[in-house]
Coordinates of C-alpha atoms and ligand atoms in Angstrom, one line a residue:
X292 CA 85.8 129.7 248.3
X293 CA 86.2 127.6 245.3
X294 CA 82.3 126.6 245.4
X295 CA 81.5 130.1 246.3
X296 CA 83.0 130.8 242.7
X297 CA 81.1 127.5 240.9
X298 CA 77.8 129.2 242.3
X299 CA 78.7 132.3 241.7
X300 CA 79.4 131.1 237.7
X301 CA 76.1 129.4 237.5
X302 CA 73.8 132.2 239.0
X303 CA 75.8 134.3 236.0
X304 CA 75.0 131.5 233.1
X305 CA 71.7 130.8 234.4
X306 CA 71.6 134.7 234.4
X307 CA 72.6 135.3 231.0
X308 CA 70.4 132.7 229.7
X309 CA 67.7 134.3 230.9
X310 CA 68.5 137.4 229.3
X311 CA 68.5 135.3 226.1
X312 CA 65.6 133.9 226.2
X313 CA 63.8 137.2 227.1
X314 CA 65.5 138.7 224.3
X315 CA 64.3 136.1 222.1
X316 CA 60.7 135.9 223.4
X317 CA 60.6 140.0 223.0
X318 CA 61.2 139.5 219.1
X319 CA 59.2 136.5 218.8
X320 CA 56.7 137.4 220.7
X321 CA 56.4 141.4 218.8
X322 CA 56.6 139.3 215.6
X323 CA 54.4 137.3 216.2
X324 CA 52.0 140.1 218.0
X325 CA 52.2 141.4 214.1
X326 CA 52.1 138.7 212.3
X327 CA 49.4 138.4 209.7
X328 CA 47.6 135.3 210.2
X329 CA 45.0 134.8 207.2
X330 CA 47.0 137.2 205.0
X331 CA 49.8 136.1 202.6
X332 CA 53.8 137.3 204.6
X333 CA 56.7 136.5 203.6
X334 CA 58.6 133.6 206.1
X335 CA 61.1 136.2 206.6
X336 CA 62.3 139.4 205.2
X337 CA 61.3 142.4 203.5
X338 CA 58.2 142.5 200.4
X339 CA 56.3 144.5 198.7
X340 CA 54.5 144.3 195.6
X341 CA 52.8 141.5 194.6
X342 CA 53.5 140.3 190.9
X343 CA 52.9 138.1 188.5
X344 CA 49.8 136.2 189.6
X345 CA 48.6 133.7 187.8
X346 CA 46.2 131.0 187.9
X347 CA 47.3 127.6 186.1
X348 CA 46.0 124.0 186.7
X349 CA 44.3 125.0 189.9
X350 CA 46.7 126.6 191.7
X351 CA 47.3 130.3 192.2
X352 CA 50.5 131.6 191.8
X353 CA 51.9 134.8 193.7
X354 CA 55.1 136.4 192.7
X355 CA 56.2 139.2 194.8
X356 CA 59.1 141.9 195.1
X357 CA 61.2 139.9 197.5
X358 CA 64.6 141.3 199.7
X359 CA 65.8 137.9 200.7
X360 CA 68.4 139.3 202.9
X361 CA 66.9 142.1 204.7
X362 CA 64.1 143.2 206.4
X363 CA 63.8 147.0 204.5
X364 CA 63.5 147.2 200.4
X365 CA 66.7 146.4 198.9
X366 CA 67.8 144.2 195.2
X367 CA 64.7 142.9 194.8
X368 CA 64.3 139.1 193.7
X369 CA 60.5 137.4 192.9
X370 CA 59.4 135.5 195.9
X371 CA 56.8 132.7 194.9
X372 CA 54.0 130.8 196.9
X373 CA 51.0 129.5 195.9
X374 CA 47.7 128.3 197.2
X375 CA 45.1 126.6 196.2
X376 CA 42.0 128.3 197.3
X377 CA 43.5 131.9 197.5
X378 CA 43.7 131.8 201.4
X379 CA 46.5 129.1 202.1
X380 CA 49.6 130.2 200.6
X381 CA 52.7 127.5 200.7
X382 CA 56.1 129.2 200.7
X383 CA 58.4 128.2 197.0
X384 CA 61.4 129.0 196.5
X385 CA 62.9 132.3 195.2
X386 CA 61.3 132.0 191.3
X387 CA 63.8 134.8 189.9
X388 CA 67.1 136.2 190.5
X389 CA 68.7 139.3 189.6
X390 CA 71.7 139.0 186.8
X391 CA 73.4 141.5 184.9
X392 CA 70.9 143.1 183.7
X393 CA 69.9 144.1 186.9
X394 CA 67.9 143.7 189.7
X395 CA 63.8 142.2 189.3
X396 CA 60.8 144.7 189.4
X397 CA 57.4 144.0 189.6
X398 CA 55.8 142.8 186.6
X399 CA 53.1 139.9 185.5
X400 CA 53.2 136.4 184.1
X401 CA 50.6 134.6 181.3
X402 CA 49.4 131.4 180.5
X403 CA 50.6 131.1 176.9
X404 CA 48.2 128.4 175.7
X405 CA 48.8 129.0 171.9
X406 CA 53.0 128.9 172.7
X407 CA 53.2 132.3 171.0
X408 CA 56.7 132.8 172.7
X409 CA 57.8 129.2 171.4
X410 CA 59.3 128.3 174.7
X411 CA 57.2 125.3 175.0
X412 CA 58.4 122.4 173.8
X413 CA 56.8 118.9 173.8
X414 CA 53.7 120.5 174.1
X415 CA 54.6 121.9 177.6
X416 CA 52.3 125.0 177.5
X417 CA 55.4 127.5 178.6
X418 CA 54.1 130.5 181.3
X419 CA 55.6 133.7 180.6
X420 CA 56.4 136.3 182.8
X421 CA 56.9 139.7 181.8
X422 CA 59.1 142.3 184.6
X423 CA 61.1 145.3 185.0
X424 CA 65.2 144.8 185.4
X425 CA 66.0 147.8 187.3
X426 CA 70.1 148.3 186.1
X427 CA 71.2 150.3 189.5
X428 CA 75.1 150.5 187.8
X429 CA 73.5 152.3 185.1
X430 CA 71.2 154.3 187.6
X431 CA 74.3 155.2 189.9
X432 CA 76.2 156.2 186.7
X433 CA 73.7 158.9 185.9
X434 CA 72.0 157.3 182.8
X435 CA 68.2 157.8 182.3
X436 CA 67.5 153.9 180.8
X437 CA 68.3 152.0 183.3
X438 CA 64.7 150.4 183.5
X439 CA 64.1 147.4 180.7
X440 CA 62.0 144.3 180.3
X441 CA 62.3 141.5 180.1
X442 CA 60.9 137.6 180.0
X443 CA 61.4 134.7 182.1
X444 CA 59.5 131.1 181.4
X445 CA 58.2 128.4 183.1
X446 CA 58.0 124.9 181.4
X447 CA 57.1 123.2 184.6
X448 CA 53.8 124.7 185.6
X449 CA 55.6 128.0 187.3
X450 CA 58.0 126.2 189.6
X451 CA 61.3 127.3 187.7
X452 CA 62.2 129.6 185.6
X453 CA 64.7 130.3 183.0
X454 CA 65.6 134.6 181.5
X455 CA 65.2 134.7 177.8
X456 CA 68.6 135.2 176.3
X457 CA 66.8 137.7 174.4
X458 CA 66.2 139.9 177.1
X459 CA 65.8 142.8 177.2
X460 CA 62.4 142.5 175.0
X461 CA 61.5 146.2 175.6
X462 CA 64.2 148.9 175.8
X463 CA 64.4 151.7 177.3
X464 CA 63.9 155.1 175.2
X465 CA 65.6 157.3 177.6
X466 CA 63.2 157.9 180.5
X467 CA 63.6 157.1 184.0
X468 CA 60.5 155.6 185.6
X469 CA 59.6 153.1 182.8
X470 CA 58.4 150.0 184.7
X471 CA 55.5 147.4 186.0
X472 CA 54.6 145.6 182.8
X473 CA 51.2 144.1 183.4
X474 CA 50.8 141.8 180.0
X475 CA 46.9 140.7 179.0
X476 CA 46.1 138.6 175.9
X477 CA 43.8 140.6 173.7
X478 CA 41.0 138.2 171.9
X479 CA 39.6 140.9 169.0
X480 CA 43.0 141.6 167.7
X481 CA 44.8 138.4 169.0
X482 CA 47.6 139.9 170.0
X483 CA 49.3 140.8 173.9
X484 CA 49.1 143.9 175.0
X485 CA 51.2 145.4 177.9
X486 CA 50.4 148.4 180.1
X487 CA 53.6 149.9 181.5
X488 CA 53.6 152.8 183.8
X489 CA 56.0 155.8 182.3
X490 CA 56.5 158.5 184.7
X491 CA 52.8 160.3 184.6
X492 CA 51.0 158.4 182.1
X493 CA 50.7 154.6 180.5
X494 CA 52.0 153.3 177.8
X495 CA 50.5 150.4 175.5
X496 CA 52.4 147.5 173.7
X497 CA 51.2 145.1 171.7
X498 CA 53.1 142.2 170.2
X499 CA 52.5 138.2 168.5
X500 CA 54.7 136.9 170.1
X501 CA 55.4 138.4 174.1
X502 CA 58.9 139.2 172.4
X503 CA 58.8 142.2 169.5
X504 CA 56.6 144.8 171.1
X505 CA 55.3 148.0 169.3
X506 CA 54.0 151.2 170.9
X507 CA 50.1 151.7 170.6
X508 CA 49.0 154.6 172.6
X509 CA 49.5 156.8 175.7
X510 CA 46.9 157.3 178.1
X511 CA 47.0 159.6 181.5
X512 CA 48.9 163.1 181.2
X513 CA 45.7 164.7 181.9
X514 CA 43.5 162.0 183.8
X515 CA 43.2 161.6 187.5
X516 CA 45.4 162.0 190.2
X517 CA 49.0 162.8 189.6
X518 CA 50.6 163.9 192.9
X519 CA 53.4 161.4 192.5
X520 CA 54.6 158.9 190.1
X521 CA 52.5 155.9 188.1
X522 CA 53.0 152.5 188.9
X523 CA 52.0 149.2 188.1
X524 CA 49.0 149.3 186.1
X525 CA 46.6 147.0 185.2
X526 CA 44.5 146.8 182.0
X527 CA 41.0 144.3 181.8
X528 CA 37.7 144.1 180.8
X529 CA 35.0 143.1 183.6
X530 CA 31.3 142.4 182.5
X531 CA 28.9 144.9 183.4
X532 CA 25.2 144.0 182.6
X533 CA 26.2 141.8 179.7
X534 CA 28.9 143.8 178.3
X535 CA 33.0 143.8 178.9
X536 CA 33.7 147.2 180.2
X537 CA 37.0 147.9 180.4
X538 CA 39.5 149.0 183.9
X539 CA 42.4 150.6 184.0
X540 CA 43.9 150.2 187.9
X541 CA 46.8 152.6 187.9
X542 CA 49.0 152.6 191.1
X543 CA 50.1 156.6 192.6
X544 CA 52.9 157.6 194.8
X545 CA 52.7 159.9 196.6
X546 CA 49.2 161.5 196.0
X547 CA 46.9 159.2 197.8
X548 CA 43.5 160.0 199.3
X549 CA 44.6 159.6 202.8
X550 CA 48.6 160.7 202.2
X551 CA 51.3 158.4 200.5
X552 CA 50.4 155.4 198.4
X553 CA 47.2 154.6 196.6
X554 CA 45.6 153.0 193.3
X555 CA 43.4 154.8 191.3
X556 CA 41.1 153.6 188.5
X557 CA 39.2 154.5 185.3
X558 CA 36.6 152.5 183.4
X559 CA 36.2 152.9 179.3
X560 CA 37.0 151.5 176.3
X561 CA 39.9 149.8 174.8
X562 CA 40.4 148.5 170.5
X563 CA 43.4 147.0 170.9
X564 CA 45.3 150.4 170.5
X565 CA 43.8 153.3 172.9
X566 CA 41.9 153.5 175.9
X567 CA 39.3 155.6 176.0
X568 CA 37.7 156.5 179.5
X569 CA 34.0 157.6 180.1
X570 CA 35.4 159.7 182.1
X571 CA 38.8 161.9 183.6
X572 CA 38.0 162.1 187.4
X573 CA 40.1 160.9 189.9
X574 CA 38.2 156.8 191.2
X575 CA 40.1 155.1 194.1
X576 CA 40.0 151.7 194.6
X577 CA 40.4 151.6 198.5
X578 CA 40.7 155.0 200.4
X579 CA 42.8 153.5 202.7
X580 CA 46.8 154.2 203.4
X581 CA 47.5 150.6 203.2
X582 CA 46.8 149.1 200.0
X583 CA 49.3 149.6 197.2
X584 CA 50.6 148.4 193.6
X585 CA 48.1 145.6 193.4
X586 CA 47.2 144.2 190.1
X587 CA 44.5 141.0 189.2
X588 CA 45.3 137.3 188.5
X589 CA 45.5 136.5 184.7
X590 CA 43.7 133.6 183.7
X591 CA 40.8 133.3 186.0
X592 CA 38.1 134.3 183.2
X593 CA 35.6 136.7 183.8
X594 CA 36.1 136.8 187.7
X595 CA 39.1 139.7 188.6
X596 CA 40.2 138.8 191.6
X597 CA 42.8 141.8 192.5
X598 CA 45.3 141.8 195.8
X599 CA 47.4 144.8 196.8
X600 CA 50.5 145.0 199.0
X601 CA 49.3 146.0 202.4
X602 CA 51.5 149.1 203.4
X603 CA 52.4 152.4 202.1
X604 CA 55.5 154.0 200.9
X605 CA 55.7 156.4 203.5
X606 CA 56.5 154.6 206.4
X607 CA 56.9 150.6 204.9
X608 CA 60.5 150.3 205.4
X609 CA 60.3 151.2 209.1
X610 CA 57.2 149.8 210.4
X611 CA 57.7 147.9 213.5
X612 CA 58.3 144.7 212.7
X613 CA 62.0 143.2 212.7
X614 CA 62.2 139.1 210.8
X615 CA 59.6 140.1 208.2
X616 CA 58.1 143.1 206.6
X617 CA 54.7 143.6 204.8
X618 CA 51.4 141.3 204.2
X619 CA 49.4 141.1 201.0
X620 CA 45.8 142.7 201.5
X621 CA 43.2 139.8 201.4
X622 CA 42.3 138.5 197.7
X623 CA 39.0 140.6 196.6
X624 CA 37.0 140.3 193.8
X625 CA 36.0 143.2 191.3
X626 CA 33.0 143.7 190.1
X627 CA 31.4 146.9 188.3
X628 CA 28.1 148.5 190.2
X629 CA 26.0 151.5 188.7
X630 CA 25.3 154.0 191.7
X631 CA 22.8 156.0 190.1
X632 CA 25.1 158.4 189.3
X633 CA 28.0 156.9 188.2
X634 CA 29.9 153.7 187.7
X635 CA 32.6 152.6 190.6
X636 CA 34.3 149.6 191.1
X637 CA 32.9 147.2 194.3
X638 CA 35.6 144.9 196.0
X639 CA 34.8 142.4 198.3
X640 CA 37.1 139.9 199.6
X641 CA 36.7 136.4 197.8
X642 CA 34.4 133.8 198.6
X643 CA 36.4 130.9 199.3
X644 CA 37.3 133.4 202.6
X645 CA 33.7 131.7 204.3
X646 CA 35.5 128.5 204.2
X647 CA 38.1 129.7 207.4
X648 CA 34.9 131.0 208.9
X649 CA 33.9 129.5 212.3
X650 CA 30.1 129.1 212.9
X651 CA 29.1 133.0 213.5
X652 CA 27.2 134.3 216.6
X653 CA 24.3 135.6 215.1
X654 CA 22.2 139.0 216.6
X655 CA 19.0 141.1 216.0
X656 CA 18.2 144.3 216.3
X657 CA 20.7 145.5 218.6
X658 CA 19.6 149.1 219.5
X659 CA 22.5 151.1 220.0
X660 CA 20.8 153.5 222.8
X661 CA 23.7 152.4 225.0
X662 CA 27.3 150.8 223.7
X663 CA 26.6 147.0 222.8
X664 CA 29.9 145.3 223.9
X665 CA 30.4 142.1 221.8
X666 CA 32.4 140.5 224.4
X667 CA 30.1 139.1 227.3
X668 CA 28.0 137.6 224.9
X669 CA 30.5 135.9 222.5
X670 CA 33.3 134.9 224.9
X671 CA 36.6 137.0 224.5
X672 CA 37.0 138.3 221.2
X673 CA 39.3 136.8 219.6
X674 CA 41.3 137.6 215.9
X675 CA 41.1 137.2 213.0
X676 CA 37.6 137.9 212.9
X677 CA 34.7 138.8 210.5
X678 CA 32.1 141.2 211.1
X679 CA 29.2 141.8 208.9
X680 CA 26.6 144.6 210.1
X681 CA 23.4 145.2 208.4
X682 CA 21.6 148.4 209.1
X683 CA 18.1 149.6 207.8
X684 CA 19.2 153.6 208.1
X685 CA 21.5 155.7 207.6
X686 CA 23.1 157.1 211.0
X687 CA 26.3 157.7 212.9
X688 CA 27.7 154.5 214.4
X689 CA 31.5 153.3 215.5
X690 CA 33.4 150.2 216.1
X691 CA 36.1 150.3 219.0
X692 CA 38.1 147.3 219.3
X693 CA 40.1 147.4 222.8
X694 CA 42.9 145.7 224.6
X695 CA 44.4 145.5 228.1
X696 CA 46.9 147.8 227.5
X697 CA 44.4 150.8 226.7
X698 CA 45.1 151.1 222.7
X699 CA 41.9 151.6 220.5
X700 CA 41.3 151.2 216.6
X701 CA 37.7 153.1 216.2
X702 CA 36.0 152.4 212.8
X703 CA 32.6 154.1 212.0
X704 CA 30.3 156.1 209.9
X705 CA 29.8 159.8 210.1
X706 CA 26.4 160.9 208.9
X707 CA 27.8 164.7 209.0
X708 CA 30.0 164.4 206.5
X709 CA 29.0 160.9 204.8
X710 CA 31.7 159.1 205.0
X711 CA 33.6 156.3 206.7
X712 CA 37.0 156.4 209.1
X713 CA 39.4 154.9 210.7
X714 CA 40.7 155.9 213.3
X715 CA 44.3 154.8 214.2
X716 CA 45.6 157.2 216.3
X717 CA 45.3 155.5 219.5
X718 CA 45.5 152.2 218.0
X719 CA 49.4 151.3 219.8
X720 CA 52.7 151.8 218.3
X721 CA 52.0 154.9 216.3
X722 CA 55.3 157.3 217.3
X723 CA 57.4 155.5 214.2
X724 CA 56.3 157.9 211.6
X725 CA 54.9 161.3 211.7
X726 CA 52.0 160.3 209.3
X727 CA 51.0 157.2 211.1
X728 CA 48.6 158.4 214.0
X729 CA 45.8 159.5 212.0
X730 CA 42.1 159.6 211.0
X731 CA 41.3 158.2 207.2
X732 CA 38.0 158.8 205.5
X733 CA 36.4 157.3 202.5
X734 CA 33.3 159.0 201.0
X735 CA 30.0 156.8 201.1
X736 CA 29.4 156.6 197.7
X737 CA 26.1 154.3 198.3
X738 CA 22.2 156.3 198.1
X739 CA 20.5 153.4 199.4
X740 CA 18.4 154.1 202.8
X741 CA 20.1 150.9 204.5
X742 CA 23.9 150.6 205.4
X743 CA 25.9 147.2 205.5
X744 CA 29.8 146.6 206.7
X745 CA 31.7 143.7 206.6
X746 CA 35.1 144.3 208.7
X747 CA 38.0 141.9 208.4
X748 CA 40.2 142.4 211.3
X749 CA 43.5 140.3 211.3
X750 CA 46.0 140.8 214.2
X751 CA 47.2 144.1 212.4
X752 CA 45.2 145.3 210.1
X753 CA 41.5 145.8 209.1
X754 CA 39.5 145.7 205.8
X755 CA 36.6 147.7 205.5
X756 CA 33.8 146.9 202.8
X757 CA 31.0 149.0 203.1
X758 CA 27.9 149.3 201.4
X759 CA 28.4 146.4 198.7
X760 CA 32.3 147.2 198.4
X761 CA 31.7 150.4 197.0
X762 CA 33.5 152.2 199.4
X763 CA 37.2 150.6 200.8
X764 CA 39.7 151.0 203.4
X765 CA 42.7 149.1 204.5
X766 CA 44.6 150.0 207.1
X767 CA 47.3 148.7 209.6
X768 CA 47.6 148.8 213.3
X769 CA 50.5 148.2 215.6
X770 CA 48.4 147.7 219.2
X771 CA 50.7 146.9 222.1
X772 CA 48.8 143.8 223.4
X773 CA 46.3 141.8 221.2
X774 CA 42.7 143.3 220.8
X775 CA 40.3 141.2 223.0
X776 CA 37.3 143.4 222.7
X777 CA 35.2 144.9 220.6
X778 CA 32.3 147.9 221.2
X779 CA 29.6 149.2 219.2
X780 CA 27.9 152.5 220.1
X781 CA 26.2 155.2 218.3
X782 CA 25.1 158.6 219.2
X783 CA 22.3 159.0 216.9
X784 CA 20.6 155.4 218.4
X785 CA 21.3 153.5 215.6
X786 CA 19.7 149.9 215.3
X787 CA 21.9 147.0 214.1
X788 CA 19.0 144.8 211.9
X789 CA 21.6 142.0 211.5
X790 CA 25.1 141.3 213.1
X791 CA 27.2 138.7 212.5
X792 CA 30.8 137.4 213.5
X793 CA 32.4 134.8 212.8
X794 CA 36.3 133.9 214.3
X795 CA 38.2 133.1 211.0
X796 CA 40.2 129.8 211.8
X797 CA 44.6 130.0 210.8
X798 CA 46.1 127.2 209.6
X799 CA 44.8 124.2 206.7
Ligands
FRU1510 C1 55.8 150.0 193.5 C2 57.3 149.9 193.0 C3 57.3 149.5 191.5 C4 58.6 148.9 191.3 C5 58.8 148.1 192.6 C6 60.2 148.0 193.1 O1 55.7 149.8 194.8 O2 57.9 151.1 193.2 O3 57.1 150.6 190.6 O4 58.7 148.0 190.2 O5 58.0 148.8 193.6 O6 60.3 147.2 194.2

């Protein structure tokens, strides 16, 4: 009787611990089903945007909004990591905290070489950065300023910080959504000059000293795409044929191409006081849902190399993923192009990317009479992954990648229409939001009589760069069981001149 019961108390432990483990290996194993593996995550918890990048002394540093306590957006913090070539990121500590004056918003940080601020000291060159405290107390008790900035410094190369006991540095007149500073050093009039999204429009600051600031301009009540908010802009000149240019990247929500979040762009002018666009029209930087309030690094020079947060408003908080939440999009560089007809803004993803690229497999003139399935002559496809096409017309063509489980991401060109898509709705575990399951489009923006792609498929999400970069889509997938294949068909008999892909390798 007595080792009736002893058995009887194992089989339950043993029991037990199997339901453990199984409920362990069911959140592990759906994390790490989702977890980005050549994209920058947090270790755990909730992020969003990314903020004050900066490049100093050959590292890259990424600040981002950072819920260090919870997996959905809450009192944000700055995460920090930092990489050396823009594809390896090593986890810092938290670089700011919230105080009294509330919470820390996305903002921007500068290299100030000529200690304007005077923080530096022993000729410690001090890096500034420049962020929204987001005062919830005041918010809560009804007041309209509860959105300030202020400064934070770095006299160790961005590893700590200390607040300015000066802050705020730039009060709030009364208006609720007064946020992002983006801060850029201005050569002509040698002064900083902010960019700081105020409900439906920018304003522009400029100051000595990153600590008195006086208004310059407005820009935006009437330019481009206003169903929803502004948010973190971004102000910078980019060469174009010998000349700086300059960008505006503004940040909309809601009021995207595709539904929810998405960052527009204009390209003009700017003295030092007002921006002046060639033109009004509405420019988006990636027609995908998934790429939102990204800015560029600040001193890189003339390269721009810009990286978004990788969700979208509308369904971020609940996507389905439980010890982390959210990926930064891949680093891209910005260039201008002329298409004839007007100027747009090409993104590609950086080049130090090639250097996780294992040796490609390499084909011809693949006609597309039938479906060409990439997996009998590569070996099982496996993710992250690169794909490059190269096409010598214009015609309809799609991408299917597959897995066991029957889920489907289909990515293509349709000639009817000219444009790209996505196609999610099959793509897994779609049924969290209504808006998820659907079909994007981009416009092909391109004349040329050829077509190229390159795709950048992590274990969730894909990057689309067609035709140059002209035309971009980000977009996340949720598939129940990894993607092992991938299918290429077209109706119209499309030919393939060149493809190429390449497995991109994790780790250092
Ligand atoms: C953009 C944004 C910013 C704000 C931050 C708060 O996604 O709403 O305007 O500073 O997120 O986390």
């Amino acid at each position: 009787m007595k080792s009736a019961f002893i058995v009887a108390v194992i089989l339950f432990r043993v029991l037990l611990l199997n339901i453990q483990v199984a409920a362990q290996h069911t959140t592990g194993s759906h994390d790490s089903l989702y977890r980005p593996r050549i994209h920058f995550s947090p270790k755990a918890h909730w992020m969003n945007d990314p903020n004050g990048m900066v490049y100093y002394k050959g590292t890259y540093h990424l600040f981002y909004q950072y819920h260090p306590y919870s997996s959905v957006w809450g009192p944000m913090h700055w995460g920090h990591a930092t990489s050396r070539n823009l594809i390896h990121w090593e986890h810092q500590p938290i670089a700011i905290y919230p105080d009294s004056l509330g919470t820390i918003f996305s903002g921007s940080a500068v290299v100030d070489i000529n200690n304007t601020s005077g923080f530096g000291s022993k000729g410690q060159v001090p890096l500034v950065a420049i962020f929204t405290q987001h005062d919830e107390k005041a918010e809560k008790a009804g007041k309209n300023d509860f959105q300030n900035q202020s400064l934070a410094y770095s006299l160790d190369d961005g590893k700590t910080w200390s607040k300015y006991d000066g802050n705020p540095v730039l009060q709030n007149p009364g208006i609720r959504d007064f946020r992002d500073p983006k801060v850029m050093w201005h050569q002509p009039t040698k002064k900083w000059i902010m960019s700081l999204a105020v409900a439906d429009r920018i304003f522009f600051y400029s100051s000595p000293d990153l600590k008195k600031w006086s208004k310059e301009s407005e820009f935006g009540e009437s330019a481009g795409a206003h169903g929803g908010v502004w948010e973190c802009p971004d102000l910078f000149s980019l060469d174009y044929d010998g000349r700086a240019l300059w960008v505006l990247v503004v940040s909309l929500n809601p009021g995207g191409p595709n539904k929810g979040s998405a960052t527009q762009y204009f390209i003009g002018d700017f003295d030092g006081k007002n921006f002046s666009p060639y033109n009004t029209e509405t420019k988006w930087l990636d027609y995908g849902p998934d790429d939102y309030a990204g800015i560029t690094w600040s001193g890189t020079g003339n390269r721009k190399i810009f990286l978004g947060w990788m969700s979208n408003w509308m369904y971020a908080n609940i996507v389905p993923t439980e010890s982390w939440r959210s990926a930064a999009t891949l680093p891209r560089e910005l260039k201008i192009k002329n298409t004839g007809n007007d100027m747009l803004i090409a993104s590609q993803p950086v080049k130090e990317l090639s250097a996780i690229r294992s040796k490609p497999f390499i084909r011809n003139n693949i006609f597309l009479g039938k479906p060409f399935h990439l997996a009998p002559n590569t070996g099982p496809v496996k993710f992250p992954c690169l794909l490059d096409l190269a096409m010598d017309q214009v015609k309809d063509f799609s991408i299917t990648l597959l897995n066991e489980a029957g889920n489907e991401l289909v990515i293509g060109y349709d000639g009817k229409n000219n444009r790209y898509f996505i196609d999610r709705t099959r793509s897994g575990n779609v049924g969290f939001h209504q808006e998820f399951a659907a079909i994007h489009t981009a416009p092909r923006f391109s004349s040329s009589s050829k077509m190229d792609m390159t795709l950048v498929i992590d274990v969730s999400s894909a990057e689309l760069f067609a035709d140059d970069g002209l035309t971009v889509m980000t977009q996340l997938f949720f598939p129940h069981a990894p993607f092992t294949k991938i299918t290429i068909q077209s109706a119209e008999g499309a030919v393939i001149k060149k493809l190429e892909y390449s497995v991109l390798k994790e780790g250092r």
